[in-house]
Coordinates of C-alpha atoms in Angstrom, one line a residue:
M1 CA 85.9 134.8 10.7
S2 CA 83.6 137.4 12.0
K3 CA 85.0 140.8 13.2
I4 CA 87.1 140.7 16.4
D5 CA 85.0 142.9 18.1
P6 CA 84.7 140.9 22.3
K7 CA 82.7 142.1 25.7
L8 CA 84.1 141.4 28.4
H9 CA 81.9 143.4 31.5
E10 CA 83.1 146.4 32.8
S11 CA 84.0 144.8 36.3
W12 CA 87.2 143.2 33.8
K13 CA 87.7 146.6 32.1
I14 CA 88.5 148.3 35.1
A15 CA 90.3 144.7 36.3
L16 CA 93.1 144.8 33.9
A17 CA 93.1 148.5 32.0
D18 CA 96.2 148.3 31.9
E19 CA 97.3 145.5 30.3
F20 CA 95.4 146.1 27.1
T21 CA 97.6 149.1 26.7
K22 CA 101.0 147.4 27.0
P23 CA 103.3 146.0 23.9
Y24 CA 102.4 142.5 24.2
F25 CA 98.1 143.7 23.7
L26 CA 98.8 145.5 20.6
A27 CA 101.2 143.0 19.3
L28 CA 98.0 140.6 20.0
K29 CA 95.3 142.5 18.7
T30 CA 98.0 143.7 15.0
F31 CA 98.3 139.4 15.2
L32 CA 95.0 138.1 14.7
E33 CA 93.2 141.2 13.3
N34 CA 97.1 139.9 10.4
E35 CA 94.4 136.4 11.3
R36 CA 91.2 138.1 9.3
K37 CA 92.7 140.1 6.8
S38 CA 94.6 137.0 5.8
G39 CA 91.1 134.8 5.5
Q40 CA 91.8 132.4 8.4
V41 CA 89.1 131.1 10.1
I42 CA 89.4 131.8 14.0
Y43 CA 87.5 130.3 17.5
P44 CA 85.5 131.4 19.2
P45 CA 83.6 134.3 17.1
G46 CA 85.0 137.7 17.7
P47 CA 82.2 138.9 20.3
L48 CA 82.4 135.3 22.4
I49 CA 86.5 135.4 22.6
F50 CA 86.3 137.2 25.9
K51 CA 83.0 135.0 27.0
A52 CA 84.5 133.9 30.6
L53 CA 85.0 137.2 31.6
D54 CA 81.9 138.5 30.2
E55 CA 79.5 135.9 31.9
T56 CA 81.6 135.6 35.1
P57 CA 82.0 139.4 36.7
F58 CA 85.3 140.1 38.5
D59 CA 83.7 140.7 42.0
Q60 CA 81.8 137.2 41.4
V61 CA 84.6 134.7 41.2
K62 CA 84.9 132.2 43.6
V63 CA 86.1 129.1 41.4
I64 CA 88.7 129.6 38.8
I65 CA 88.7 126.1 36.1
L66 CA 92.1 126.6 34.0
G67 CA 91.6 125.0 30.6
Q68 CA 94.9 125.3 27.9
D69 CA 93.4 126.4 23.7
P70 CA 89.6 127.0 22.7
Y71 CA 87.9 124.2 20.9
H72 CA 89.9 123.9 16.8
N73 CA 87.3 122.4 15.4
P74 CA 83.6 124.3 14.2
G75 CA 80.8 125.5 16.1
Q76 CA 82.4 123.9 19.2
A77 CA 84.5 126.6 21.3
E78 CA 82.0 129.5 23.0
G79 CA 84.8 131.8 25.0
L80 CA 84.4 129.3 28.4
S81 CA 86.8 126.6 28.8
F82 CA 86.0 123.0 28.4
S83 CA 82.3 124.1 27.9
V84 CA 80.4 123.9 24.1
P85 CA 76.8 125.1 22.4
K86 CA 73.8 123.9 23.3
G87 CA 73.7 121.3 20.5
Q88 CA 77.3 120.3 20.6
K89 CA 78.6 116.8 20.7
L90 CA 80.6 116.0 24.0
P91 CA 84.2 116.3 23.5
P92 CA 85.7 113.5 25.4
S93 CA 87.2 115.6 28.4
L94 CA 84.0 117.6 29.0
Q95 CA 82.5 113.8 29.0
N96 CA 84.9 112.4 31.1
I97 CA 84.1 115.3 33.4
F98 CA 80.2 114.9 33.3
K99 CA 82.1 111.2 34.4
E100 CA 83.8 112.9 37.6
L101 CA 80.6 114.2 38.5
K102 CA 78.6 111.9 38.9
T103 CA 80.8 109.4 40.7
D104 CA 81.4 112.7 42.8
L105 CA 78.0 113.7 43.6
G106 CA 75.6 111.5 41.9
I107 CA 74.8 114.3 39.3
E108 CA 73.8 112.3 35.4
T109 CA 75.6 113.4 33.1
P110 CA 73.2 115.9 30.7
T111 CA 72.0 116.4 27.3
H112 CA 74.4 119.4 26.6
G113 CA 77.3 120.4 27.1
N114 CA 76.6 124.4 28.2
L115 CA 78.3 124.9 31.2
L116 CA 76.7 128.8 31.5
K117 CA 75.4 127.9 34.5
W118 CA 79.1 127.6 36.2
A119 CA 79.6 130.9 34.7
K120 CA 76.9 132.6 35.8
Q121 CA 77.8 131.0 39.9
G122 CA 81.0 132.2 40.0
V123 CA 83.1 129.6 38.4
L124 CA 85.3 131.3 36.7
L125 CA 86.4 129.0 32.9
L126 CA 89.1 130.7 30.9
N127 CA 91.9 128.9 28.8
A128 CA 95.2 130.5 29.0
T129 CA 95.5 131.0 25.1
L130 CA 91.9 132.5 24.3
T131 CA 91.9 132.4 20.0
V132 CA 93.1 128.7 17.6
R133 CA 92.7 128.6 14.2
E134 CA 90.6 125.9 13.7
N135 CA 91.5 122.8 12.8
Q136 CA 95.1 123.6 14.4
P137 CA 94.8 123.4 18.4
G138 CA 97.5 125.1 19.7
S139 CA 98.5 128.1 16.6
H140 CA 97.4 130.5 18.1
Q141 CA 99.8 129.5 21.6
K142 CA 102.9 132.3 22.1
K143 CA 101.1 135.2 20.6
G144 CA 100.7 137.6 23.4
W145 CA 97.4 135.3 24.8
E146 CA 99.6 134.0 27.6
D147 CA 100.7 136.9 28.7
F148 CA 96.8 138.4 29.3
T149 CA 95.9 135.5 30.9
D150 CA 98.5 135.1 33.6
S151 CA 97.3 138.7 34.5
I152 CA 94.3 136.8 35.6
I153 CA 95.4 135.0 37.1
R154 CA 97.6 137.2 39.4
E155 CA 95.0 140.5 39.8
L156 CA 93.1 137.5 41.3
S157 CA 95.8 136.5 43.2
F158 CA 97.1 139.9 44.7
R159 CA 93.2 141.3 45.6
K160 CA 91.1 138.2 46.6
T161 CA 91.2 135.3 48.9
G162 CA 89.6 132.1 49.6
L163 CA 90.1 131.7 45.8
I164 CA 89.4 127.7 44.6
F165 CA 91.9 127.0 41.0
I166 CA 91.2 124.1 40.2
L167 CA 94.4 123.0 37.7
W168 CA 94.0 120.1 35.2
G169 CA 96.9 119.0 33.8
K170 CA 100.4 119.7 33.8
Y171 CA 99.7 122.5 31.8
A172 CA 97.4 124.5 34.0
Q173 CA 99.6 123.3 36.9
A174 CA 102.5 125.3 36.2
K175 CA 100.1 128.4 36.4
T176 CA 101.1 127.7 40.8
T177 CA 103.5 130.3 40.3
L178 CA 101.0 133.2 40.4
I179 CA 98.9 132.1 42.5
D180 CA 99.4 132.8 46.5
T181 CA 98.7 129.7 48.1
T182 CA 98.5 131.4 51.4
K183 CA 95.1 133.4 50.4
H184 CA 93.8 130.8 48.3
Y185 CA 92.8 126.8 47.0
I186 CA 94.4 124.7 44.6
L187 CA 93.1 121.0 43.9
Q188 CA 95.0 119.7 41.8
A189 CA 94.8 116.4 38.9
P190 CA 95.2 114.8 36.3
H191 CA 94.2 116.3 32.7
P192 CA 90.1 114.8 32.2
S193 CA 92.2 113.9 28.4
P194 CA 91.6 110.2 27.8
F195 CA 95.2 109.9 27.0
S196 CA 95.3 110.8 30.9
V197 CA 92.3 110.8 33.0
D198 CA 92.8 107.3 34.2
R199 CA 96.5 109.0 35.9
G200 CA 93.6 110.3 39.0
F201 CA 91.2 112.4 37.6
Y202 CA 88.8 110.3 38.9
G203 CA 88.4 110.1 41.9
C204 CA 90.0 114.0 42.1
K205 CA 86.4 114.4 43.2
H206 CA 86.9 118.6 43.1
F207 CA 84.0 119.1 42.9
S208 CA 82.3 117.9 46.0
K209 CA 86.0 119.8 47.3
T210 CA 84.8 122.9 46.3
N211 CA 81.5 123.7 47.7
E212 CA 83.2 122.3 50.7
L213 CA 85.8 124.9 50.8
L214 CA 82.7 126.9 49.9
L215 CA 80.8 126.7 52.9
E216 CA 83.9 126.4 54.8
Q217 CA 84.1 130.8 53.9
D218 CA 80.2 131.5 54.3
L219 CA 79.8 131.4 50.8
S220 CA 77.0 129.4 48.7
P221 CA 78.0 126.5 46.5
I222 CA 78.2 125.4 43.2
D223 CA 75.4 124.0 41.8
W224 CA 77.0 121.7 39.7
N225 CA 74.3 120.2 38.2
T226 CA 74.1 122.0 34.9
T227 CA 70.7 121.3 33.7
S228 CA 68.9 121.7 37.4
E229 CA 67.6 124.8 37.6
M230 CA 69.5 127.8 39.3
F231 CA 69.8 128.5 43.3
N232 CA 67.2 130.5 44.5
V233 CA 69.6 133.4 46.2
S234 CA 69.1 136.7 46.9
L235 CA 70.4 139.4 45.8
T236 CA 71.9 140.0 49.4
D237 CA 73.3 136.6 49.0
T238 CA 77.6 136.2 48.7
L239 CA 77.6 134.8 45.6
F240 CA 76.5 138.3 44.3
N241 CA 79.5 139.9 46.8
P242 CA 83.3 140.4 46.5
N243 CA 85.2 138.1 48.3

């Protein structure tokens, strides 16, 4: 395992300052260090653990897509929920996400599964647990990560308005208790996993619905096409302004 030295944007360091000194977080840090010392292979690599928070600054968050665990197979996890690096085979859930995207907006399935373009537009791709042992799904659950990511959801809910929380599956939907539904929007559907995708994920139209909600707030819609060029936005565009 590479050294645990995660990067995150300064805005998140400020927003979450109190969390880093709480007992649960110190215990989590000790747990991860012990995993490293014992020779466990942990994903994603250390510098990418907080990639979602590094690529999408607090003030730019407009949409949250909540996952559960990072991918646990070699080369897949890169710190963004559902995303895999270019060159990696598309995992089944991501294949299904792209199928729904095509049905919803007519966007052809891309040749890669990297969702960084979404993150750069204000889509926080957050997993509830930010690390996992190789080939051991769920191995880092209930070690403190859920407390940390719950604090992210609470802070966003409290300090911002008009956010769109996309919650796929029962695990993500349990987080609704952390969200002020009088200030924010929640889109729910079954998980895109092959085990549940036919129960209502297909046809949920969450991508077009998200853009409709953003436009209603005079915010830039998301360009969900990961293979197209980024929108040409000016520095005064609402994409770069806090809600």
